[in-house]
Coordinates of C-alpha atoms in Angstrom, one line a residue:
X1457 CA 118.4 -64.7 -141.1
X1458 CA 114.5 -65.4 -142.4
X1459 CA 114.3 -61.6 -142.0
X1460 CA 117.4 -60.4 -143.6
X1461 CA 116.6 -62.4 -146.7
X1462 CA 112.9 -61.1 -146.3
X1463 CA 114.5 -57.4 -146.7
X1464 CA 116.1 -58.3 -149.7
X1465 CA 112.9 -59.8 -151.3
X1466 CA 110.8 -56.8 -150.0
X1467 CA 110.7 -55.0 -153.5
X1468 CA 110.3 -58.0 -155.1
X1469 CA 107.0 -59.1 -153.6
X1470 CA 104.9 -57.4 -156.2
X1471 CA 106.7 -59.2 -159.2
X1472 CA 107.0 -62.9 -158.4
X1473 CA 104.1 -65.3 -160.3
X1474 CA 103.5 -68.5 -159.9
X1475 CA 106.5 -70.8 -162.0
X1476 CA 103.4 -73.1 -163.4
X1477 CA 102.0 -70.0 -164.8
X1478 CA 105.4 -68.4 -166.1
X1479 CA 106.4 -71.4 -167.8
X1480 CA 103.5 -73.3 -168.3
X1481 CA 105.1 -76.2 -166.8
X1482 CA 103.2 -80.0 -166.5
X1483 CA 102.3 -80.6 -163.2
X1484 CA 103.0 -83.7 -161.3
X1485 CA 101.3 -87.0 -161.5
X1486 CA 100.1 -86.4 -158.2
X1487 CA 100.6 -83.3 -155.9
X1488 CA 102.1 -83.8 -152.4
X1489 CA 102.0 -81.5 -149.2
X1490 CA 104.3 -81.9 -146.9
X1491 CA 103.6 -80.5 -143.3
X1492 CA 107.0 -79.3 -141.5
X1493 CA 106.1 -78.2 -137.6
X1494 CA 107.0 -74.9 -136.5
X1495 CA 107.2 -73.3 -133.1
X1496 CA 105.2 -70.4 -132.2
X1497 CA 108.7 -68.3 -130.7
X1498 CA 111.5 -69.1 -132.4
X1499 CA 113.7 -67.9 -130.0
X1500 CA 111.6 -69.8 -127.0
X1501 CA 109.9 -73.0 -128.4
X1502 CA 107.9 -73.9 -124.9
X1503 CA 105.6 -71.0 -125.7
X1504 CA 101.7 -71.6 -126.0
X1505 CA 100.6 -68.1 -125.2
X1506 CA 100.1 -65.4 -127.8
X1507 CA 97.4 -62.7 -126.1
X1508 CA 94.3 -64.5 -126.1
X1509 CA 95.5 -67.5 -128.3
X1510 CA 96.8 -70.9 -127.3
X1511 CA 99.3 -72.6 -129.5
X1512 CA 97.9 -76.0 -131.2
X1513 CA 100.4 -76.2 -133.6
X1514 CA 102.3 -74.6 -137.0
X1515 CA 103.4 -76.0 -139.9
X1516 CA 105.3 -74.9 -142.8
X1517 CA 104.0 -76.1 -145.9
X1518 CA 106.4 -77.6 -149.1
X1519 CA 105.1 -78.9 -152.3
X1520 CA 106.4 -81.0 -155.2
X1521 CA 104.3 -78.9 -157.3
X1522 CA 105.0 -75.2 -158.0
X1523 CA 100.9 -74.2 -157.7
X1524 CA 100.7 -74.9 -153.9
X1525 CA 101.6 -71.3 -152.6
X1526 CA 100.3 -67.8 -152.5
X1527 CA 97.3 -68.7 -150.0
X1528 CA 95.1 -65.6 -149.8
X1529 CA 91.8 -67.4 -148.5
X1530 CA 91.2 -70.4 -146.7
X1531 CA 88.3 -72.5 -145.4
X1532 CA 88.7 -75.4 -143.0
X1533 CA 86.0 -78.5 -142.3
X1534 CA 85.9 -81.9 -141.2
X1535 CA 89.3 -81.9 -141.7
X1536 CA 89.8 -80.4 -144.8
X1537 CA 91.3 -77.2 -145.9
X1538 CA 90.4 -75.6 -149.2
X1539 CA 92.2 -72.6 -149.8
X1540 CA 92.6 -70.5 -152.7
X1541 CA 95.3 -68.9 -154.4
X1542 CA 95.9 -65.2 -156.0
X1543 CA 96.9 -66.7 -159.7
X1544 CA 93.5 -68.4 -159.2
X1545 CA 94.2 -72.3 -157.8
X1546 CA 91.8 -73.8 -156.2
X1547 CA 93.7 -76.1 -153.5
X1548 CA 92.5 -79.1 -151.2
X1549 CA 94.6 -80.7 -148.6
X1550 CA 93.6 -82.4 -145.2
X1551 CA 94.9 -80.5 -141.7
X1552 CA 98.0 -81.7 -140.1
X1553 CA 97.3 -84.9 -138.5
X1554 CA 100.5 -86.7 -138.3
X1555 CA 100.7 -88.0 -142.1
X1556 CA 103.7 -85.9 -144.1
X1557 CA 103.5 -85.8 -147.2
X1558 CA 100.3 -85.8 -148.1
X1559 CA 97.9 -85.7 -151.1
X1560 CA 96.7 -82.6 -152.4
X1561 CA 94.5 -81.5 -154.9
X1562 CA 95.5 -78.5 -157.3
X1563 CA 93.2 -77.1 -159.9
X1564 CA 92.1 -73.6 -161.6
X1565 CA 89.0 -72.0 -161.3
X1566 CA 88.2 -72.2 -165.2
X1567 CA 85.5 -69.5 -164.7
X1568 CA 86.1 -66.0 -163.6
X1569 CA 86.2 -62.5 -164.6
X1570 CA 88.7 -63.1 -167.3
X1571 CA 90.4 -66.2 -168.9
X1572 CA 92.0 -68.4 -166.5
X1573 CA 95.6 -68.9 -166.4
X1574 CA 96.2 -64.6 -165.9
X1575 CA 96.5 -63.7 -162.8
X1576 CA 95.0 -60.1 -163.1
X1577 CA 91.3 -61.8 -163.8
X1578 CA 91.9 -64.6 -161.2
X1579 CA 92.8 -62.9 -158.4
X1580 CA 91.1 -64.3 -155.4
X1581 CA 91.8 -63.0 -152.0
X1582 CA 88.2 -63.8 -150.1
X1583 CA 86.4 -66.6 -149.8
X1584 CA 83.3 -67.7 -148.0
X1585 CA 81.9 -71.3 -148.1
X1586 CA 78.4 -72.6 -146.6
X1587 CA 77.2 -75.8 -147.6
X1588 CA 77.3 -76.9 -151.5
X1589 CA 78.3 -73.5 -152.4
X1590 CA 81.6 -71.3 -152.3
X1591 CA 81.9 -66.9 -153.2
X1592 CA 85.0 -66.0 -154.2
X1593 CA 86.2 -62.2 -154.2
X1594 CA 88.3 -61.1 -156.9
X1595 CA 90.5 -57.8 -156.5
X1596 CA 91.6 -56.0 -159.9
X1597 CA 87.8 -56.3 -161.3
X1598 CA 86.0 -55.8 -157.3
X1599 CA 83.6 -58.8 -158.4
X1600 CA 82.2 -61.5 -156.2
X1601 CA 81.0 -65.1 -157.9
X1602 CA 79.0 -68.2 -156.4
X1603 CA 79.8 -71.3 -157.7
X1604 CA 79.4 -74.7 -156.7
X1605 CA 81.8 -76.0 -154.0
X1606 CA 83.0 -79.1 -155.1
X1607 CA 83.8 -78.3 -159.2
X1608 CA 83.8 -74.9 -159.4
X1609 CA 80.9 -74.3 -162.0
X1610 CA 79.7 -70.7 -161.7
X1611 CA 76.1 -70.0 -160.2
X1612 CA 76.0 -66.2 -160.0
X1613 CA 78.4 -63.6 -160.6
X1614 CA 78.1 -59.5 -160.0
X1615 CA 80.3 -56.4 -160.3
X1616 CA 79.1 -54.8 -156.8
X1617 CA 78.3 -51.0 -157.8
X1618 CA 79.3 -50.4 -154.0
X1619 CA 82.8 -52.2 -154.7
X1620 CA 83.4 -50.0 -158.1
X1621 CA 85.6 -47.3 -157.2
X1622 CA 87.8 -49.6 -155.1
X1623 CA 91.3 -49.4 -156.1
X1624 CA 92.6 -52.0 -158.7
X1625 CA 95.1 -53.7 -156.2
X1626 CA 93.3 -53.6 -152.9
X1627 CA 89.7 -55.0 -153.3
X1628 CA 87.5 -57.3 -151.6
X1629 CA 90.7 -58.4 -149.8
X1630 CA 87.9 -60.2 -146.6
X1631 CA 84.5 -61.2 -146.7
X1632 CA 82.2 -62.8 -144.0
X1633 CA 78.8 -64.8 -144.3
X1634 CA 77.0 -63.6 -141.2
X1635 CA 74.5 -65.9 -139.3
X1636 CA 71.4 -64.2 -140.8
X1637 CA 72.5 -64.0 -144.6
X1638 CA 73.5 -60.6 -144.6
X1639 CA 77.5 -60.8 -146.3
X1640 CA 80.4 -58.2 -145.5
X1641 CA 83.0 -57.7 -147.9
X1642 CA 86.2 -55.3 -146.7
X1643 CA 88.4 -53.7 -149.5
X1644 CA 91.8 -53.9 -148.2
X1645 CA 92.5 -50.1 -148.7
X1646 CA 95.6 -48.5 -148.6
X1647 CA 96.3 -47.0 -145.1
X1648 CA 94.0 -45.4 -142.9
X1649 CA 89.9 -46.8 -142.7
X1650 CA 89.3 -49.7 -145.4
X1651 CA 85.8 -49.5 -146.7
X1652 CA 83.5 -51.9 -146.2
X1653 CA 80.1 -53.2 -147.8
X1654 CA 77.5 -54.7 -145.8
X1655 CA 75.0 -56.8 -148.1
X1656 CA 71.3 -57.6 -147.5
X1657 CA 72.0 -60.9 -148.8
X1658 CA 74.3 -62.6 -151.8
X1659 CA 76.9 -60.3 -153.0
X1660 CA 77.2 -62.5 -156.3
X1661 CA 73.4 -61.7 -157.4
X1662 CA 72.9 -58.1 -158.8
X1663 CA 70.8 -55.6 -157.7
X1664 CA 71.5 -56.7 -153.9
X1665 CA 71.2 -54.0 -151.4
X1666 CA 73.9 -52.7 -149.7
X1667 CA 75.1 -50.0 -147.3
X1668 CA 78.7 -48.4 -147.2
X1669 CA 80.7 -49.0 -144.0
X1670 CA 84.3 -48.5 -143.1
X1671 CA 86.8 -50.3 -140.8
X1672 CA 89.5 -49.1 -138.7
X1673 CA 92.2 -51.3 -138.8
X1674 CA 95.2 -50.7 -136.1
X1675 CA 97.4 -48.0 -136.7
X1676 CA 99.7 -48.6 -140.0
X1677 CA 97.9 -52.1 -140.9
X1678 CA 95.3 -53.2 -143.5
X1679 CA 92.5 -55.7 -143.4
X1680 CA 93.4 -59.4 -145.0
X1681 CA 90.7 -61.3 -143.6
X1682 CA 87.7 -61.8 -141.4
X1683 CA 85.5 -64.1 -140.1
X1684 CA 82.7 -64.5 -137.9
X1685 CA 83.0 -65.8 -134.4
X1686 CA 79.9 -68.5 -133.0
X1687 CA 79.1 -65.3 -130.7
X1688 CA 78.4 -63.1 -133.8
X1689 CA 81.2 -60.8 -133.8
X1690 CA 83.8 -60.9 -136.0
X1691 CA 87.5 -61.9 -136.3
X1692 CA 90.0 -59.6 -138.2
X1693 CA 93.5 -60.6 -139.5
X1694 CA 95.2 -57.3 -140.2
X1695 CA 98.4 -57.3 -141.8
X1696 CA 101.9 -54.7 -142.0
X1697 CA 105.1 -54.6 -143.6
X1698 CA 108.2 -52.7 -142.6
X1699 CA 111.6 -52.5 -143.5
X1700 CA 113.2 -53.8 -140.6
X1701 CA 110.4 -55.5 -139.1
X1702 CA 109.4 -57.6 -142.0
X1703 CA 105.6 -59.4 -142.1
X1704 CA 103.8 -58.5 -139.1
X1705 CA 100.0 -59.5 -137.7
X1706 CA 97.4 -57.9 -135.4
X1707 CA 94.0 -60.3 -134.6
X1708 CA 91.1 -57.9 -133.9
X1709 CA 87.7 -58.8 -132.7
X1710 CA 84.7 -56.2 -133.4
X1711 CA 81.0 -56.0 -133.0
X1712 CA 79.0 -54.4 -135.9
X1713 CA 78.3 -50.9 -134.8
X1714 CA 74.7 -49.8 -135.2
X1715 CA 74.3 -49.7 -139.3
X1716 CA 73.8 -46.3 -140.8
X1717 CA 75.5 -45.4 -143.7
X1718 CA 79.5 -45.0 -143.4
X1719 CA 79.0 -46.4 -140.0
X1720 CA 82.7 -47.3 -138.2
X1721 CA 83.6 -50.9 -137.1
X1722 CA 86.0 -50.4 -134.9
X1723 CA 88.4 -53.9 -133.3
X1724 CA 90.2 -54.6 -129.8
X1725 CA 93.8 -56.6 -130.5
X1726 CA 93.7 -60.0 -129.0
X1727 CA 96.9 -61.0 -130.2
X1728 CA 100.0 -59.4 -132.0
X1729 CA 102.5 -61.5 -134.1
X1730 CA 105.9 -59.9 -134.2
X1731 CA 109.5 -59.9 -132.4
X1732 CA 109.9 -63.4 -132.3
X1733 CA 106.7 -65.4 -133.2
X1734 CA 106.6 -67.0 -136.2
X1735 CA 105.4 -65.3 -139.2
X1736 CA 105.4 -64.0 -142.3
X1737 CA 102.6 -62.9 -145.1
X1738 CA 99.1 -63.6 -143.2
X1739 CA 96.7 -63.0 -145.6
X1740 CA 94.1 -65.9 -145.0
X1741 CA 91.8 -67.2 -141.5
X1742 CA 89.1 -69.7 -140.7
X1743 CA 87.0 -70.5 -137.5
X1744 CA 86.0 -73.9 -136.8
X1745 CA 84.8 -75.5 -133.3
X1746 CA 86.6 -78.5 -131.6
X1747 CA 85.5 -79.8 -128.3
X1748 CA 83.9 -76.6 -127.3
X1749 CA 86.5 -74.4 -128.2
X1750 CA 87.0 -71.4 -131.0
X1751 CA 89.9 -72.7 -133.4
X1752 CA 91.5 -70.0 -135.5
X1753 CA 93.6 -71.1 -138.9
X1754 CA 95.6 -69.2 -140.1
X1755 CA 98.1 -68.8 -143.6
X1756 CA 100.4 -66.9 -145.3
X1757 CA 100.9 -66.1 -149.0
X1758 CA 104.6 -67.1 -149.6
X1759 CA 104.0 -64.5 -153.0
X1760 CA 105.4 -67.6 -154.7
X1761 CA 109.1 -66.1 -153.7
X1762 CA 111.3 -68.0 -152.6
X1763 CA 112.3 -66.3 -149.9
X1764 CA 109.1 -66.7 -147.9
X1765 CA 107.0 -69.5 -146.5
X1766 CA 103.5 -70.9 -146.7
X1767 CA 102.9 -71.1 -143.1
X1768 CA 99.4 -73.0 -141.6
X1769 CA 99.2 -71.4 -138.1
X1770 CA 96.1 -73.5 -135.8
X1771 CA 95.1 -71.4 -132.5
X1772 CA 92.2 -71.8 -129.5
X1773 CA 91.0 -67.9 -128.9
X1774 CA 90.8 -68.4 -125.5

């Protein structure tokens, strides 16, 4: 049923906002999350095995306040997840940990390309966080800002001449902080290789250096997220949708190729979510470490339609 109604509200997806921003609606006096578990195959709930993935656990996330959708980025730590939104909320909430509801923390990021409260000039669908600070990529403008991690107050901001020409509606859809400084941003594209933009060091300052590469995606799919693995390589969350298949997934891990300009990144699938795993709009992945192990988050933008579901998805790559 989840994928009939998900037919129906297939050409819809582009034209759904958030209520809060529609109607300008109070919010609550206090935001709540509440964590619904979810098996990883519907059809066979005693599966843990997805590729190279172990299920730790799903949830599908409800809110008493219309804001807490849309997920396009997400960061998790010391159990905390801050995600951000594609009308521009900046959300906090902790990880599942047996306590439903919970409290959450919804607010806007007042600075931007634009004024806050459009959704065109606070458009975030990347994010990178390392200590104090937090870049944010914004698609429609193709800019990248640094602010401060806990309010939000803008450090640095640039308009990436290598990011210019990308297309309105599919920009710096994923971006990864690598281990020496060096930051890659991905456009999303729109079929085919994605560009990519491999930095010398902060995206958000101008004059940065920066050399063109591309990413090939598997066949029929686009880039929504990356991130980089402990070992150095990185993580990819690519993302499809189809008429009668709905939302599907593909996880791809790739090394960076030797860098010349235009250079491919090419990935190998670890995992594929489709037939009966749970899904639906996967635009958003962290790595953390627990115990030893690689832990992969990952959400979906529910588009703010109701007929699709915030989903927080938590994996070991084995």
């Amino acid at each position: 049923m989840r994928f009939v109604l998900l037919l129906v509200a297939l050409p819809l997806l582009a034209t759904f906002a958030p209520p809060a921003l529609q109607q300008r609606e109070p919010p609550p006096a206090v935001t709540l999350v509440r964590f619904t578990p979810v098996a990883l195959d519907e059809e066979a709930p005693a599966v843990k095995r997805l590729g190279r993935l172990t299920y730790l656990g799903g949830w599908a996330l409800t809110s008493n306040d219309a804001r807490l959708g849309g997920i396009s980025a997400l960061h998790v730590e010391a159990g905390e997840a801050l995600a951000l939104s594609d009308a521009g909320w900046r959300i906090r909430f902790p990880v599942p940990a047996g306590r439903s509801p919970a409290r959450a923390e919804v607010a806007m990021v007042e600075e931007g390309p634009g004024p806050p409260g459009d959704k065109i000039y606070r458009d975030v669908e990347s994010l990178v966080v390392e200590g104090d600070q937090a870049w944010l990529g914004y698609e429609q403008s193709n800019e990248v800002w640094r602010y401060g991690r806990r309010g939000f107050e803008r450090r640095s901001s640039a308009a990436p001449p290598a990011m210019r020409e990308w297309s309105d509606n599919a920009g710096p859809e994923a971006m990864v902080r690598l281990v020496d400084g060096r930051f890659l941003v991905f456009a999303e594209g729109n079929g085919g290789d994605s560009e990519a933009v491999l930095f010398a060091g902060d995206p958000a300052v101008r004059g940065t250096p920066a050399l063109r590469l591309r990413y090939r995606p598997p066949a029929g799919y686009r880039v929504t997220d990356a991130a980089a693995l402990p070992d150095g390589r990185l993580i990819l969350l690519n993302r499809r949708v189809a008429l009668f298949e709905g939302f599907t997934a593909r996880l791809t891990v790739a090394a960076l190729p030797r860098l010349a300009d235009r250079a491919l990144i090419t990935g190998r699938e670890v995992a594929a979510f489709d037939g009966a795993v749970t899904r639906d709009n996967f635009e958003a992945l962290s790595v953390t470490r627990e115990s030893g192990r690689t832990i992969l988050w990952i959400a979906s933008d529910d588009n703010y339609n109701p007929f699709q579901r915030t989903l927080l998805m938590k994996f070991a790559l084995e």
